[in-house]
CSV table of C-alpha atoms and ligand atoms in Angstrom, one decimal:
chain,number,residue,atom,x,y,z
A,1,MET,CA,22.7,5.3,-11.2
A,2,ARG,CA,19.4,7.3,-11.6
A,3,ALA,CA,16.7,7.5,-9.0
A,4,THR,CA,13.6,9.7,-8.0
A,5,VAL,CA,14.1,12.6,-5.8
A,6,MET,CA,11.3,14.7,-4.4
A,7,TYR,CA,12.6,18.5,-3.7
A,8,GLY,CA,9.2,20.0,-2.6
A,9,ALA,CA,5.6,20.0,-3.4
A,10,HIS,CA,4.9,19.2,-7.3
A,11,ASP,CA,8.9,19.2,-7.5
A,12,VAL,CA,9.7,15.5,-8.4
A,13,ARG,CA,13.1,15.0,-10.6
A,14,VAL,CA,15.1,12.0,-11.7
A,15,ASP,CA,18.7,12.6,-10.9
A,16,VAL,CA,22.0,10.9,-10.9
A,17,VAL,CA,22.7,9.6,-7.4
A,18,PRO,CA,25.5,7.7,-5.8
A,19,ASP,CA,25.3,4.0,-6.6
A,20,ALA,CA,23.6,1.8,-4.2
A,21,ARG,CA,26.1,-0.4,-2.4
A,22,ILE,CA,26.5,-3.0,0.3
A,23,VAL,CA,27.4,-1.2,3.5
A,24,GLU,CA,26.6,-3.6,6.4
A,25,PRO,CA,27.0,-7.4,6.1
A,26,THR,CA,23.1,-8.0,6.4
A,27,ASP,CA,22.6,-5.9,3.3
A,28,ALA,CA,21.6,-6.9,-0.2
A,29,LEU,CA,22.0,-5.0,-3.3
A,30,VAL,CA,19.0,-5.1,-5.4
A,31,ARG,CA,18.7,-4.0,-9.0
A,32,VAL,CA,15.0,-2.8,-9.5
A,33,THR,CA,13.1,-4.4,-12.3
A,34,ARG,CA,9.5,-2.8,-11.4
A,35,ALA,CA,8.3,-0.4,-8.9
A,36,CYS,CA,5.4,2.1,-8.6
A,37,ILE,CA,3.9,5.3,-7.4
A,38,CYS,CA,1.8,5.1,-4.1
A,39,GLY,CA,-1.2,7.1,-3.1
A,40,SER,CA,0.8,7.8,-0.1
A,41,ASP,CA,3.5,9.6,-2.2
A,42,LEU,CA,0.9,12.0,-3.0
A,43,TRP,CA,0.9,13.5,0.5
A,44,PRO,CA,4.2,14.8,0.4
A,45,TYR,CA,3.8,15.7,-3.4
A,46,ASN,CA,1.1,18.2,-2.2
A,47,SER,CA,2.7,19.5,1.0
A,48,MET,CA,6.4,19.1,1.2
A,49,PRO,CA,8.4,22.3,2.0
A,50,PRO,CA,10.9,23.1,-0.6
A,51,THR,CA,14.4,21.6,0.4
A,52,GLU,CA,17.9,21.5,-1.1
A,53,THR,CA,18.9,18.0,-0.6
A,54,GLY,CA,15.5,16.3,-1.4
A,55,ASN,CA,14.1,13.0,-0.4
A,56,ARG,CA,14.5,9.7,-2.4
A,57,MET,CA,11.4,8.3,-3.1
A,58,GLY,CA,9.7,5.0,-3.4
A,59,HIS,CA,8.6,2.1,-1.2
A,60,GLU,CA,7.3,-0.6,-3.6
A,61,PHE,CA,9.5,-2.7,-5.7
A,62,ILE,CA,10.7,-5.8,-7.2
A,63,GLY,CA,14.1,-6.5,-8.3
A,64,VAL,CA,17.1,-9.0,-8.9
A,65,VAL,CA,19.6,-9.7,-6.1
A,66,GLU,CA,23.0,-8.4,-7.5
A,67,SER,CA,25.2,-9.1,-4.4
A,68,VAL,CA,24.7,-9.9,-0.7
A,69,GLY,CA,26.7,-9.2,2.4
A,70,PRO,CA,28.5,-12.1,4.1
A,71,ASP,CA,25.8,-12.5,6.8
A,72,VAL,CA,22.7,-13.0,4.3
A,73,ARG,CA,21.3,-16.6,4.2
A,74,THR,CA,17.8,-16.4,2.6
A,75,VAL,CA,18.6,-14.8,-0.6
A,76,LYS,CA,21.1,-15.0,-3.2
A,77,LYS,CA,22.6,-13.3,-6.3
A,78,GLY,CA,20.2,-13.7,-9.1
A,79,ASP,CA,17.2,-14.2,-7.0
A,80,LEU,CA,14.2,-12.2,-8.1
A,81,VAL,CA,13.0,-10.6,-4.9
A,82,VAL,CA,9.9,-8.7,-3.6
A,83,ALA,CA,10.3,-6.0,-0.9
A,84,PRO,CA,7.7,-4.8,1.4
A,85,PHE,CA,7.0,-1.1,2.0
A,86,ALA,CA,9.2,-1.2,5.4
A,87,TRP,CA,12.3,-3.1,6.2
A,88,SER,CA,12.6,-5.2,9.1
A,89,ASP,CA,14.9,-7.9,10.8
A,90,GLY,CA,12.4,-10.8,11.2
A,91,THR,CA,13.6,-11.8,14.4
A,92,CYS,CA,12.7,-9.0,17.0
A,93,GLU,CA,9.4,-9.5,19.3
A,94,PHE,CA,7.4,-7.4,17.0
A,95,CYS,CA,8.5,-9.4,13.8
A,96,ARG,CA,7.8,-12.5,15.3
A,97,GLN,CA,4.2,-11.6,16.3
A,98,GLY,CA,3.9,-10.5,12.4
A,99,LEU,CA,4.0,-6.8,13.2
A,100,GLN,CA,7.0,-6.1,11.0
A,101,THR,CA,6.0,-2.3,10.6
A,102,SER,CA,7.0,-2.0,14.3
A,103,CYS,CA,10.4,-3.9,14.1
A,104,LEU,CA,12.7,-2.6,16.9
A,105,HIS,CA,15.5,-2.5,14.2
A,106,GLY,CA,13.6,-1.6,11.0
A,107,GLY,CA,12.7,1.3,9.2
A,108,TRP,CA,11.4,3.1,5.9
A,109,TRP,CA,12.7,3.3,2.5
A,110,GLY,CA,14.0,6.5,1.0
A,111,GLY,CA,14.4,10.0,2.8
A,112,THR,CA,17.8,11.6,3.0
A,113,ARG,CA,19.9,8.6,4.1
A,114,LEU,CA,18.5,5.4,2.1
A,115,ASP,CA,17.7,4.5,-1.4
A,116,GLY,CA,14.0,4.5,-2.6
A,117,GLY,CA,12.3,2.1,-4.8
A,118,GLN,CA,11.9,4.5,-7.5
A,119,GLY,CA,15.4,4.2,-8.6
A,120,GLU,CA,17.5,1.9,-10.5
A,121,ALA,CA,18.9,0.0,-7.5
A,122,VAL,CA,18.5,-0.1,-3.7
A,123,ARG,CA,20.8,-1.2,-0.8
A,124,VAL,CA,18.2,-3.5,1.2
A,125,PRO,CA,19.0,-3.4,5.0
A,126,LEU,CA,18.4,-6.7,7.0
A,127,ALA,CA,17.8,-8.4,3.7
A,128,ASP,CA,17.0,-11.8,5.5
A,129,GLY,CA,14.1,-10.1,7.3
A,130,THR,CA,12.9,-8.2,4.5
A,131,LEU,CA,13.0,-9.8,1.3
A,132,VAL,CA,11.0,-12.5,-0.2
A,133,ALA,CA,12.3,-14.4,-3.0
A,134,LEU,CA,9.6,-15.1,-5.9
A,135,PRO,CA,9.3,-18.3,-7.8
A,136,VAL,CA,9.1,-16.8,-11.2
A,137,GLY,CA,11.0,-14.8,-13.7
A,138,PRO,CA,11.2,-10.9,-14.0
A,139,ASP,CA,8.9,-10.8,-17.1
A,140,HIS,CA,6.1,-13.1,-15.7
A,141,ALA,CA,2.5,-12.2,-16.7
A,142,LEU,CA,1.7,-11.8,-13.0
A,143,MET,CA,4.5,-9.4,-12.2
A,144,PRO,CA,1.8,-6.5,-11.7
A,145,SER,CA,-0.1,-8.5,-9.1
A,146,LEU,CA,3.0,-9.6,-7.4
A,147,LEU,CA,4.2,-6.0,-7.2
A,148,THR,CA,1.1,-5.0,-5.2
A,149,LEU,CA,2.4,-7.4,-2.6
A,150,THR,CA,4.6,-4.6,-1.7
A,151,ASP,CA,2.1,-2.5,-0.3
A,152,VAL,CA,-1.6,-2.2,-1.6
A,153,MET,CA,-2.9,-5.7,-1.7
A,154,GLY,CA,-1.3,-6.2,1.7
A,155,THR,CA,-2.8,-3.0,3.1
A,156,GLY,CA,-6.2,-3.6,1.7
A,157,HIS,CA,-5.8,-7.1,3.4
A,158,HIS,CA,-4.8,-5.4,6.6
A,159,ALA,CA,-7.8,-3.0,6.5
A,160,ALA,CA,-10.2,-6.1,6.0
A,161,LEU,CA,-8.5,-7.9,9.0
A,162,ARG,CA,-8.6,-4.9,11.3
A,163,ALA,CA,-12.2,-4.1,10.3
A,164,ASN,CA,-12.9,-7.9,11.1
A,165,VAL,CA,-14.5,-8.9,8.0
A,166,ARG,CA,-16.1,-12.5,8.4
A,167,PRO,CA,-18.0,-14.9,6.1
A,168,GLY,CA,-21.2,-13.5,5.5
A,169,THR,CA,-21.0,-10.1,6.8
A,170,VAL,CA,-21.2,-6.8,5.3
A,171,ALA,CA,-18.3,-4.7,4.5
A,172,ALA,CA,-17.9,-1.3,3.2
A,173,VAL,CA,-14.9,0.2,1.6
A,174,VAL,CA,-14.2,4.0,2.2
A,175,GLY,CA,-11.8,5.2,-0.7
A,176,ASP,CA,-11.5,4.3,-4.4
A,177,GLY,CA,-7.9,4.4,-4.8
A,178,ALA,CA,-5.7,1.3,-5.4
A,179,VAL,CA,-5.7,0.3,-1.6
A,180,GLY,CA,-9.5,0.6,-1.4
A,181,LEU,CA,-9.8,-1.5,-4.6
A,182,CYS,CA,-7.5,-4.0,-3.1
A,183,GLY,CA,-9.6,-3.9,0.0
A,184,VAL,CA,-12.5,-5.0,-2.0
A,185,ILE,CA,-10.4,-8.0,-3.1
A,186,ALA,CA,-9.6,-8.7,0.4
A,187,ALA,CA,-13.2,-8.4,1.8
A,188,ARG,CA,-14.3,-10.9,-0.8
A,189,ARG,CA,-11.3,-13.0,-0.3
A,190,LEU,CA,-12.3,-13.2,3.5
A,191,GLY,CA,-16.0,-13.9,2.7
A,192,ALA,CA,-17.8,-11.0,3.0
A,193,GLY,CA,-21.3,-11.5,2.0
A,194,GLN,CA,-22.2,-7.8,0.8
A,195,ILE,CA,-19.3,-5.4,-0.2
A,196,ILE,CA,-20.2,-1.8,-0.5
A,197,MET,CA,-17.8,0.5,-2.2
A,198,LEU,CA,-17.9,4.3,-1.7
A,199,GLY,CA,-16.6,5.8,-4.7
A,200,ARG,CA,-17.3,8.2,-7.7
A,201,HIS,CA,-14.9,7.6,-10.6
A,202,ALA,CA,-16.5,5.3,-13.3
A,203,ASP,CA,-13.3,3.5,-14.0
A,204,ARG,CA,-12.6,2.5,-10.5
A,205,ILE,CA,-16.1,1.6,-9.7
A,206,ALA,CA,-15.9,-0.6,-12.6
A,207,LEU,CA,-13.1,-2.3,-11.2
A,208,ALA,CA,-14.3,-2.5,-7.6
A,209,ARG,CA,-17.4,-4.4,-9.2
A,210,ARG,CA,-15.0,-6.8,-11.0
A,211,PHE,CA,-13.2,-7.4,-7.8
A,212,GLY,CA,-16.4,-8.2,-6.1
A,213,ALA,CA,-18.2,-5.0,-4.8
A,214,THR,CA,-21.9,-5.6,-4.7
A,215,ASP,CA,-23.1,-2.0,-4.4
A,216,VAL,CA,-21.6,1.2,-5.2
A,217,VAL,CA,-22.4,4.2,-3.3
A,218,SER,CA,-21.4,7.6,-4.9
A,219,GLU,CA,-22.9,10.1,-2.5
A,220,ARG,CA,-20.6,12.0,-0.1
A,221,GLY,CA,-20.9,12.9,3.6
A,222,ASP,CA,-24.0,12.4,5.1
A,223,ALA,CA,-25.8,11.3,2.2
A,224,ALA,CA,-23.3,8.5,1.7
A,225,ILE,CA,-24.1,7.5,5.2
A,226,GLU,CA,-27.8,7.6,4.7
A,227,ARG,CA,-27.5,5.5,1.5
A,228,VAL,CA,-25.4,2.9,3.4
A,229,ARG,CA,-27.8,2.6,5.9
A,230,GLU,CA,-30.5,2.1,3.4
A,231,LEU,CA,-28.5,-0.7,1.8
A,232,THR,CA,-28.0,-2.3,5.2
A,233,GLY,CA,-31.5,-2.6,6.6
A,234,GLY,CA,-31.0,0.7,8.5
A,235,LEU,CA,-28.1,-0.8,10.6
A,236,GLY,CA,-24.8,-0.1,8.8
A,237,ALA,CA,-21.7,-2.3,8.1
A,238,HIS,CA,-20.1,-4.8,10.4
A,239,SER,CA,-16.7,-3.9,8.8
A,240,VAL,CA,-15.5,-0.6,7.4
A,241,LEU,CA,-12.3,-0.3,5.4
A,242,GLU,CA,-11.2,3.3,5.7
A,243,CYS,CA,-8.5,3.8,3.0
A,244,VAL,CA,-8.0,7.5,2.7
A,245,GLY,CA,-7.0,9.1,5.7
A,246,HIS,CA,-9.0,12.3,5.7
A,247,GLY,CA,-11.0,13.5,8.9
A,248,GLU,CA,-14.1,13.5,6.4
A,249,SER,CA,-13.5,10.0,5.4
A,250,MET,CA,-12.9,8.7,8.9
A,251,ARG,CA,-16.1,10.5,9.9
A,252,THR,CA,-18.0,8.6,6.9
A,253,ALA,CA,-16.4,5.4,7.9
A,254,VAL,CA,-17.7,5.8,11.5
A,255,GLY,CA,-21.1,6.8,10.2
A,256,ILE,CA,-21.5,3.7,8.2
A,257,ALA,CA,-20.3,1.2,10.6
A,258,ARG,CA,-23.1,-0.5,12.5
A,259,ALA,CA,-23.1,-0.8,16.3
A,260,GLY,CA,-20.7,-3.2,17.6
A,261,GLY,CA,-18.8,-3.0,14.3
A,262,ALA,CA,-15.2,-2.2,13.3
A,263,VAL,CA,-13.3,0.4,11.3
A,264,GLY,CA,-10.0,-0.8,9.9
A,265,ARG,CA,-8.1,2.3,8.8
A,266,VAL,CA,-5.0,2.1,6.7
A,267,GLY,CA,-5.2,5.7,5.2
A,268,VAL,CA,-2.3,7.7,6.6
A,269,PRO,CA,-4.3,10.0,9.0
A,270,GLN,CA,-4.0,13.7,7.8
A,271,GLU,CA,-5.4,15.1,11.2
A,272,ALA,CA,-4.1,14.6,14.6
A,273,ALA,CA,-7.4,13.3,16.3
A,274,ILE,CA,-10.0,10.6,15.4
A,275,PRO,CA,-13.3,12.3,14.8
A,276,ASP,CA,-16.7,11.4,16.1
A,277,ALA,CA,-15.5,10.1,19.5
A,278,GLN,CA,-18.9,10.2,21.2
A,279,PRO,CA,-20.8,8.2,18.3
A,280,THR,CA,-17.7,5.8,18.2
A,281,PHE,CA,-18.1,5.3,22.2
A,282,TYR,CA,-21.9,4.9,22.3
A,283,ARG,CA,-22.1,2.5,19.6
A,284,ASN,CA,-19.3,0.2,20.7
A,285,ILE,CA,-17.3,0.8,17.4
A,286,THR,CA,-13.9,-0.5,17.4
A,287,ILE,CA,-11.2,1.6,15.7
A,288,ALA,CA,-8.2,-0.3,14.5
A,289,GLY,CA,-5.4,-0.1,12.0
A,290,GLY,CA,-2.2,1.3,11.1
A,291,PRO,CA,0.9,0.8,8.7
A,292,ALA,CA,0.1,-3.0,7.4
A,293,PRO,CA,2.9,-5.5,8.0
A,294,VAL,CA,2.7,-6.7,4.5
A,295,ARG,CA,5.8,-8.6,5.1
A,296,ALA,CA,3.5,-10.8,7.2
A,297,TYR,CA,0.9,-11.4,4.4
A,298,MET,CA,3.3,-12.0,1.4
A,299,HIS,CA,3.3,-15.8,2.0
A,300,GLU,CA,-0.4,-15.8,2.6
A,301,LEU,CA,-1.3,-13.7,-0.5
A,302,MET,CA,1.2,-14.9,-2.9
A,303,PRO,CA,-0.4,-18.3,-3.7
A,304,ASP,CA,-3.8,-16.7,-4.3
A,305,VAL,CA,-1.7,-14.3,-6.9
A,306,LEU,CA,0.4,-17.2,-8.5
A,307,GLU,CA,-2.9,-19.4,-8.8
A,308,GLY,CA,-5.1,-16.7,-10.4
A,309,ARG,CA,-7.5,-16.5,-7.5
A,310,ILE,CA,-7.0,-12.7,-7.1
A,311,GLU,CA,-5.8,-10.2,-9.7
A,312,PRO,CA,-4.8,-7.1,-7.7
A,313,GLY,CA,-2.4,-6.0,-10.5
A,314,LEU,CA,-5.4,-4.6,-12.5
A,315,VAL,CA,-5.1,-1.5,-10.3
A,316,PHE,CA,-2.4,-0.4,-12.6
A,317,ASP,CA,-3.6,1.5,-15.4
A,318,CYS,CA,-0.3,3.3,-16.5
A,319,VAL,CA,2.9,2.1,-17.2
A,320,THR,CA,6.0,4.2,-17.7
A,321,ASN,CA,9.7,4.2,-17.2
A,322,ILE,CA,12.2,6.2,-14.9
A,323,ASP,CA,11.8,9.2,-17.2
A,324,GLY,CA,8.0,9.2,-16.9
A,325,VAL,CA,8.0,9.3,-13.0
A,326,PRO,CA,7.6,12.9,-12.7
A,327,ASP,CA,4.6,12.8,-15.1
A,328,GLY,CA,3.4,9.7,-13.2
A,329,TYR,CA,3.1,11.8,-10.1
A,330,ARG,CA,1.0,14.3,-11.9
A,331,ALA,CA,-1.4,11.8,-13.5
A,332,MET,CA,-1.9,10.1,-10.2
A,333,ASN,CA,-2.5,13.4,-8.4
A,334,ASP,CA,-4.9,14.6,-11.0
A,335,ARG,CA,-6.9,11.4,-10.8
A,336,GLU,CA,-5.9,10.4,-14.3
A,337,ALA,CA,-4.3,7.2,-13.3
A,338,ILE,CA,-5.2,4.9,-10.4
A,339,LYS,CA,-1.7,3.5,-10.0
A,340,VAL,CA,1.4,4.1,-12.1
A,341,MET,CA,4.0,1.1,-12.6
A,342,ILE,CA,7.4,2.0,-13.4
A,343,GLU,CA,9.4,-0.6,-15.7
A,344,PHE,CA,13.2,-0.4,-15.5
B,1,ZN,ZN1,11.8,-7.0,14.0
């Protein structure tokens, strides 16, 4: 079968790899129908040291179950299923409390030992805990939005929850990538009264406004902090969704949070420390967040997608096939595309 392999920075190839197959009795074999490239894939795309073996890529996919191991109960051959960006058993202490990204027996797609989502098929470990069957066919019009439940929509939702978005409060979103845009959807869905998007790209701002942003701040750094304070009566935002992961974006997030507010961070941190410990302390700002347990949110968000209340699939502004994946990475890295969908 064919799959995406990253050999180093700016070196993404489509290779012929060993066919995915059932290994454990709890596995499912899934033929991928849709997948995508994630903003977090761009971190290794810009920094991975060269390797001989490469890493299999992709952690967002929907597909059809081809076969299941003898212990799999909740999905069967022929089901269309959606996978979260981490696999999990669904039964351990952390899974039961809805924190599947900390599953005691789970893990991450791709790398050197497991299949990734940006390939023709995937061996899915712990299929019962990991996969969710979809009630529609593989070519349904809502497929792009359903695909965002694998990561970006659930991650934006997680940022909003961790930032404590409540009805009528002020939310601000740092980062105008797909996660930040989904964060706008999530903040609106949870009832935020004012939603301030920090971003500069015209197409992304337009989408943010369509998703419910009430204000846009295009300044950076201290000027952005100043502008958000102007928009919030000098106080700052109750809830800040940090959807980038850079030190500078975190500094901005802390700077625009009001005293007693919360920063929900879902951008993978690129620095070892959280900046601005003293302002965070003196203003009683909660810093929370981490890898979103999107598996926990699928059942909550899916009805909103299926019934048309939210349309996160609009973040896909580029569609390609597996041969177009290397150029898809380039396009996202050059900010030519917000998010690339791969059709198989
Ligand atoms: Zn678990």
